[in-house]
PDB file of C-alpha atoms in Angstrom:
ATOM      1  CA  MET B 248      25.533 -62.994  -4.643  1.00 91.00           C
ATOM      2  CA  GLU B 249      25.499 -66.264  -6.641  1.00 93.00           C
ATOM      3  CA  ILE B 250      27.027 -69.289  -5.253  1.00 96.00           C
ATOM      4  CA  SER B 251      28.558 -71.934  -8.140  1.00 96.00           C
ATOM      5  CA  TRP B 252      29.018 -75.592  -6.785  1.00 96.00           C
ATOM      6  CA  GLN B 253      32.783 -74.986  -6.838  1.00 97.00           C
ATOM      7  CA  ARG B 254      32.450 -72.450  -4.238  1.00 97.00           C
ATOM      8  CA  LEU B 255      29.643 -73.768  -2.215  1.00 97.00           C
ATOM      9  CA  GLY B 256      32.438 -77.027  -1.883  1.00 96.00           C
ATOM     10  CA  GLU B 257      34.921 -74.468  -0.838  1.00 97.00           C
ATOM     11  CA  VAL B 258      32.617 -72.873   1.820  1.00 97.00           C
ATOM     12  CA  MET B 259      30.953 -76.173   3.173  1.00 97.00           C
ATOM     13  CA  LYS B 260      34.398 -77.544   3.598  1.00 98.00           C
ATOM     14  CA  GLU B 261      35.413 -74.690   5.714  1.00 97.00           C
ATOM     15  CA  MET B 262      32.253 -74.968   7.889  1.00 97.00           C
ATOM     16  CA  ALA B 263      32.848 -78.556   8.554  1.00 98.00           C
ATOM     17  CA  VAL B 264      36.623 -77.416   9.528  1.00 98.00           C
ATOM     18  CA  ALA B 265      35.302 -74.872  11.938  1.00 97.00           C
ATOM     19  CA  ILE B 266      32.282 -77.220  14.013  1.00 98.00           C
ATOM     20  CA  GLY B 267      34.682 -80.320  13.835  1.00 96.00           C
ATOM     21  CA  SER B 268      37.371 -78.031  15.653  1.00 97.00           C
ATOM     22  CA  ASP B 269      35.371 -77.063  18.170  1.00 96.00           C
ATOM     23  CA  TRP B 270      32.140 -80.012  18.490  1.00 96.00           C
ATOM     24  CA  LYS B 271      31.915 -83.381  17.595  1.00 97.00           C
ATOM     25  CA  PRO B 272      27.900 -83.842  16.909  1.00 98.00           C
ATOM     26  CA  ASP B 273      26.476 -87.411  16.690  1.00 98.00           C
ATOM     27  CA  LEU B 274      24.229 -86.638  14.212  1.00 98.00           C
ATOM     28  CA  VAL B 275      23.002 -84.338  11.677  1.00 98.00           C
ATOM     29  CA  VAL B 276      19.243 -82.530  10.963  1.00 98.00           C
ATOM     30  CA  GLY B 277      18.980 -80.811   7.671  1.00 98.00           C
ATOM     31  CA  ILE B 278      15.905 -78.660   7.145  1.00 97.00           C
ATOM     32  CA  ALA B 279      14.354 -79.161   3.985  1.00 94.00           C
ATOM     33  CA  LYS B 280      14.802 -77.917   1.391  1.00 91.00           C
ATOM     34  CA  GLY B 281      17.859 -75.921   1.384  1.00 93.00           C
ATOM     35  CA  GLY B 282      19.560 -76.960   4.271  1.00 96.00           C
ATOM     36  CA  VAL B 283      19.048 -80.687   3.103  1.00 97.00           C
ATOM     37  CA  ILE B 284      22.322 -80.048   0.449  1.00 97.00           C
ATOM     38  CA  PRO B 285      24.759 -78.538   3.275  1.00 97.00           C
ATOM     39  CA  ALA B 286      23.312 -81.011   5.551  1.00 98.00           C
ATOM     40  CA  ALA B 287      24.057 -84.510   3.824  1.00 98.00           C
ATOM     41  CA  PHE B 288      27.836 -82.188   2.975  1.00 98.00           C
ATOM     42  CA  LEU B 289      28.484 -81.733   6.428  1.00 98.00           C
ATOM     43  CA  SER B 290      26.947 -85.399   7.701  1.00 98.00           C
ATOM     44  CA  SER B 291      29.417 -87.005   5.184  1.00 98.00           C
ATOM     45  CA  ALA B 292      32.751 -84.374   5.994  1.00 98.00           C
ATOM     46  CA  LEU B 293      31.926 -85.176   9.903  1.00 98.00           C
ATOM     47  CA  MET B 294      31.195 -89.371   9.175  1.00 98.00           C
ATOM     48  CA  ILE B 295      27.697 -88.889  11.143  1.00 98.00           C
ATOM     49  CA  ASP B 296      24.136 -89.838  10.077  1.00 97.00           C
ATOM     50  CA  PHE B 297      21.390 -87.552   8.589  1.00 98.00           C
ATOM     51  CA  PHE B 298      17.992 -86.923   8.997  1.00 98.00           C
ATOM     52  CA  PRO B 299      15.791 -84.376   7.043  1.00 97.00           C
ATOM     53  CA  ILE B 300      13.260 -82.370   8.364  1.00 97.00           C
ATOM     54  CA  LYS B 301      11.074 -80.008   6.840  1.00 94.00           C
ATOM     55  CA  LEU B 302       9.708 -76.818   8.398  1.00 91.00           C
ATOM     56  CA  SER B 303       9.240 -74.206   5.997  1.00 85.00           C
ATOM     57  CA  SER B 304       6.484 -71.128   5.600  1.00 81.00           C
ATOM     58  CA  ARG B 305       6.637 -72.497   1.652  1.00 80.00           C
ATOM     59  CA  HIS B 306       4.791 -75.443  -0.123  1.00 78.00           C
ATOM     60  CA  ASN B 307       5.714 -75.825  -4.414  1.00 78.00           C
ATOM     61  CA  GLU B 308       7.863 -72.759  -3.937  1.00 75.00           C
ATOM     62  CA  ARG B 309       5.138 -70.465  -3.335  1.00 78.00           C
ATOM     63  CA  ILE B 310       4.694 -68.633   0.347  1.00 79.00           C
ATOM     64  CA  VAL B 311       1.885 -69.874   2.114  1.00 82.00           C
ATOM     65  CA  SER B 312       2.505 -68.936   5.680  1.00 82.00           C
ATOM     66  CA  GLU B 313       4.222 -66.190   7.897  1.00 82.00           C
ATOM     67  CA  GLU B 314       5.753 -68.847  10.267  1.00 85.00           C
ATOM     68  CA  PRO B 315       7.032 -72.050   8.744  1.00 87.00           C
ATOM     69  CA  VAL B 316       4.588 -75.118   9.106  1.00 86.00           C
ATOM     70  CA  TRP B 317       5.766 -78.322  10.008  1.00 91.00           C
ATOM     71  CA  HIS B 318       5.407 -81.208   7.195  1.00 90.00           C
ATOM     72  CA  VAL B 319       8.005 -83.738   8.044  1.00 93.00           C
ATOM     73  CA  HIS B 320       9.196 -83.877  11.637  1.00 95.00           C
ATOM     74  CA  PRO B 321      12.412 -85.419  13.309  1.00 96.00           C
ATOM     75  CA  THR B 322      12.156 -88.501  14.555  1.00 94.00           C
ATOM     76  CA  ALA B 323      13.168 -90.300  18.202  1.00 95.00           C
ATOM     77  CA  ALA B 324      16.498 -90.587  16.771  1.00 96.00           C
ATOM     78  CA  VAL B 325      17.919 -87.474  18.326  1.00 98.00           C
ATOM     79  CA  ARG B 326      16.862 -88.689  21.676  1.00 98.00           C
ATOM     80  CA  GLY B 327      20.062 -88.368  23.850  1.00 98.00           C
ATOM     81  CA  LYS B 328      22.317 -87.021  21.038  1.00 98.00           C
ATOM     82  CA  LYS B 329      24.315 -84.251  20.076  1.00 98.00           C
ATOM     83  CA  VAL B 330      22.268 -82.438  16.930  1.00 98.00           C
ATOM     84  CA  LEU B 331      23.920 -79.857  14.760  1.00 98.00           C
ATOM     85  CA  LEU B 332      20.594 -78.433  12.768  1.00 98.00           C
ATOM     86  CA  VAL B 333      21.038 -77.093   9.336  1.00 98.00           C
ATOM     87  CA  ASP B 334      19.589 -74.743   6.817  1.00 97.00           C
ATOM     88  CA  ASP B 335      20.806 -72.685   3.458  1.00 96.00           C
ATOM     89  CA  ILE B 336      20.165 -69.119   5.323  1.00 94.00           C
ATOM     90  CA  CYS B 337      19.047 -67.380   8.356  1.00 92.00           C
ATOM     91  CA  VAL B 338      17.365 -64.253   8.392  1.00 88.00           C
ATOM     92  CA  ALA B 339      14.403 -63.750  11.299  1.00 87.00           C
ATOM     93  CA  GLY B 340      15.857 -67.558  13.144  1.00 89.00           C
ATOM     94  CA  ARG B 341      11.740 -68.852  13.351  1.00 91.00           C
ATOM     95  CA  THR B 342      12.764 -71.818  11.291  1.00 93.00           C
ATOM     96  CA  PHE B 343      15.463 -72.920  13.380  1.00 95.00           C
ATOM     97  CA  ASP B 344      14.032 -71.738  16.987  1.00 95.00           C
ATOM     98  CA  ARG B 345      10.971 -73.821  16.109  1.00 95.00           C
ATOM     99  CA  ALA B 346      12.930 -76.895  14.698  1.00 97.00           C
ATOM    100  CA  LYS B 347      15.029 -76.586  17.822  1.00 97.00           C
ATOM    101  CA  LYS B 348      12.598 -76.705  20.040  1.00 97.00           C
ATOM    102  CA  GLU B 349      11.161 -79.924  18.618  1.00 97.00           C
ATOM    103  CA  LEU B 350      14.480 -81.369  18.774  1.00 98.00           C
ATOM    104  CA  GLU B 351      14.715 -80.576  22.263  1.00 98.00           C
ATOM    105  CA  ARG B 352      11.073 -82.059  23.054  1.00 97.00           C
ATOM    106  CA  LEU B 353      12.681 -85.389  21.797  1.00 98.00           C
ATOM    107  CA  GLY B 354      15.168 -85.432  23.682  1.00 98.00           C
ATOM    108  CA  ALA B 355      17.756 -83.806  21.799  1.00 98.00           C
ATOM    109  CA  ALA B 356      21.103 -83.882  24.713  1.00 98.00           C
ATOM    110  CA  GLU B 357      22.763 -81.004  22.472  1.00 98.00           C
ATOM    111  CA  VAL B 358      21.152 -78.797  19.541  1.00 98.00           C
ATOM    112  CA  ARG B 359      23.618 -76.176  17.690  1.00 98.00           C
ATOM    113  CA  THR B 360      22.801 -74.327  14.625  1.00 98.00           C
ATOM    114  CA  ALA B 361      24.426 -73.810  11.420  1.00 98.00           C
ATOM    115  CA  ALA B 362      23.251 -71.547   8.119  1.00 97.00           C
ATOM    116  CA  ILE B 363      25.758 -70.961   5.180  1.00 97.00           C
ATOM    117  CA  ALA B 364      24.609 -67.529   4.960  1.00 96.00           C
ATOM    118  CA  VAL B 365      23.243 -64.675   7.529  1.00 95.00           C
ATOM    119  CA  HIS B 366      22.188 -61.032   6.698  1.00 92.00           C
ATOM    120  CA  GLN B 367      24.386 -58.292   8.297  1.00 90.00           C
ATOM    121  CA  ASP B 368      20.728 -58.177  10.768  1.00 92.00           C
ATOM    122  CA  SER B 369      20.017 -61.823  10.880  1.00 89.00           C
ATOM    123  CA  VAL B 370      19.941 -63.850  14.169  1.00 89.00           C
ATOM    124  CA  ARG B 371      23.334 -65.596  13.859  1.00 94.00           C
ATOM    125  CA  PRO B 372      23.356 -69.384  13.961  1.00 96.00           C
ATOM    126  CA  GLY B 373      25.945 -71.043  15.961  1.00 96.00           C
ATOM    127  CA  TYR B 374      27.916 -71.612  12.793  1.00 97.00           C
ATOM    128  CA  MET B 375      27.990 -69.478   9.604  1.00 96.00           C
ATOM    129  CA  ALA B 376      29.909 -68.843   6.442  1.00 96.00           C
ATOM    130  CA  ILE B 377      28.503 -66.255   4.653  1.00 96.00           C
ATOM    131  CA  VAL B 378      27.145 -62.561   5.926  1.00 96.00           C
ATOM    132  CA  THR B 379      25.637 -60.695   2.580  1.00 94.00           C
ATOM    133  CA  ASP B 380      22.419 -59.003   2.462  1.00 90.00           C
ATOM    134  CA  ASP B 381      22.685 -59.397  -1.308  1.00 89.00           C
ATOM    135  CA  LEU B 382      20.055 -62.208  -2.514  1.00 89.00           C
ATOM    136  CA  VAL B 383      21.669 -65.402  -2.597  1.00 93.00           C
ATOM    137  CA  VAL B 384      21.167 -67.791  -5.575  1.00 93.00           C
ATOM    138  CA  TRP B 385      22.078 -70.801  -4.931  1.00 95.00           C
ATOM    139  CA  PRO B 386      23.384 -73.264  -7.276  1.00 96.00           C
ATOM    140  CA  TRP B 387      20.734 -76.241  -6.841  1.00 94.00           C
ATOM    141  CA  ASP B 388      17.805 -74.071  -7.277  1.00 91.00           C
ATOM    142  CA  ARG B 389      19.092 -71.192 -10.102  1.00 93.00           C
ATOM    143  CA  GLU B 390      17.454 -72.835 -12.830  1.00 93.00           C
ATOM    144  CA  VAL B 391      14.319 -74.411 -13.023  1.00 92.00           C
ATOM    145  CA  LEU B 392      12.896 -76.651 -15.686  1.00 93.00           C
ATOM    146  CA  ALA B 393      10.292 -74.898 -17.340  1.00 89.00           C
ATOM    147  CA  GLY B 394       7.357 -76.271 -19.279  1.00 87.00           C
ATOM    148  CA  ASP B 395       8.625 -76.527 -22.481  1.00 91.00           C
ATOM    149  CA  GLY B 396      11.428 -78.789 -21.097  1.00 93.00           C
ATOM    150  CA  GLU B 397      13.813 -75.395 -21.268  1.00 94.00           C
ATOM    151  CA  TRP B 398      15.997 -74.659 -18.503  1.00 96.00           C
ATOM    152  CA  THR B 399      15.756 -71.068 -17.194  1.00 93.00           C
ATOM    153  CA  LEU B 400      16.363 -68.658 -14.631  1.00 93.00           C
ATOM    154  CA  ASN B 401      14.128 -69.233 -11.512  1.00 91.00           C
ATOM    155  CA  PRO B 402      11.259 -66.998 -11.557  1.00 89.00           C
ATOM    156  CA  GLU B 403      11.762 -65.787  -8.023  1.00 87.00           C
ATOM    157  CA  TYR B 404      15.876 -65.186  -8.064  1.00 88.00           C
ATOM    158  CA  ALA B 405      14.884 -63.440 -11.902  1.00 90.00           C
ATOM    159  CA  GLU B 406      11.755 -61.250  -9.597  1.00 89.00           C
ATOM    160  CA  GLU B 407      14.620 -60.358  -7.447  1.00 85.00           C
ATOM    161  CA  ILE B 408      17.070 -59.073  -9.177  1.00 82.00           C
ATOM    162  CA  LYS B 409      14.549 -56.860 -11.607  1.00 85.00           C
ATOM    163  CA  LYS B 410      13.756 -55.233  -8.022  1.00 85.00           C
ATOM    164  CA  VAL B 411      17.386 -54.811  -7.441  1.00 79.00           C
ATOM    165  CA  GLN B 412      17.788 -53.265 -11.026  1.00 81.00           C
ATOM    166  CA  ASP B 413      14.968 -50.937 -10.901  1.00 84.00           C
ATOM    167  CA  ARG B 414      16.309 -49.639  -7.813  1.00 81.00           C
ATOM    168  CA  ARG B 415      19.416 -48.266  -9.686  1.00 75.00           C
TER     169      ARG B 415
END
């Protein structure tokens, strides 16, 4: 499932309306890398502060651990605040779980989660927009800059697309 910038904007507006009509967070925390873009959008739409964190199983786009590892921790700005924790996709929920525990440890008053996409059998965040088992191709990393200076399909997406085609 390829998500265009236009479709992403539409989905994010719908998500902002759903969150804003249900709850008023004090700030948004986005999980780098994929959660930063929707988190920045939501913080602007809801007119509240945005703070990035990095909690990931990846380093330079390569999977380096089975469990997410802290690279950038949340700040004390979350103390006493209602926090919207945002990522691009939620599957097993490990990243959300670990980040939420850290935000609560730092004194966040309440933490709710939001992801653009989830799979059918995924752990469900509090807010979500797309339920699909398809490979989601995000507009911000669909193409990467190759060594020769040319833009090319992200090798991770190319590999997954080939696997799907081979199964057919």
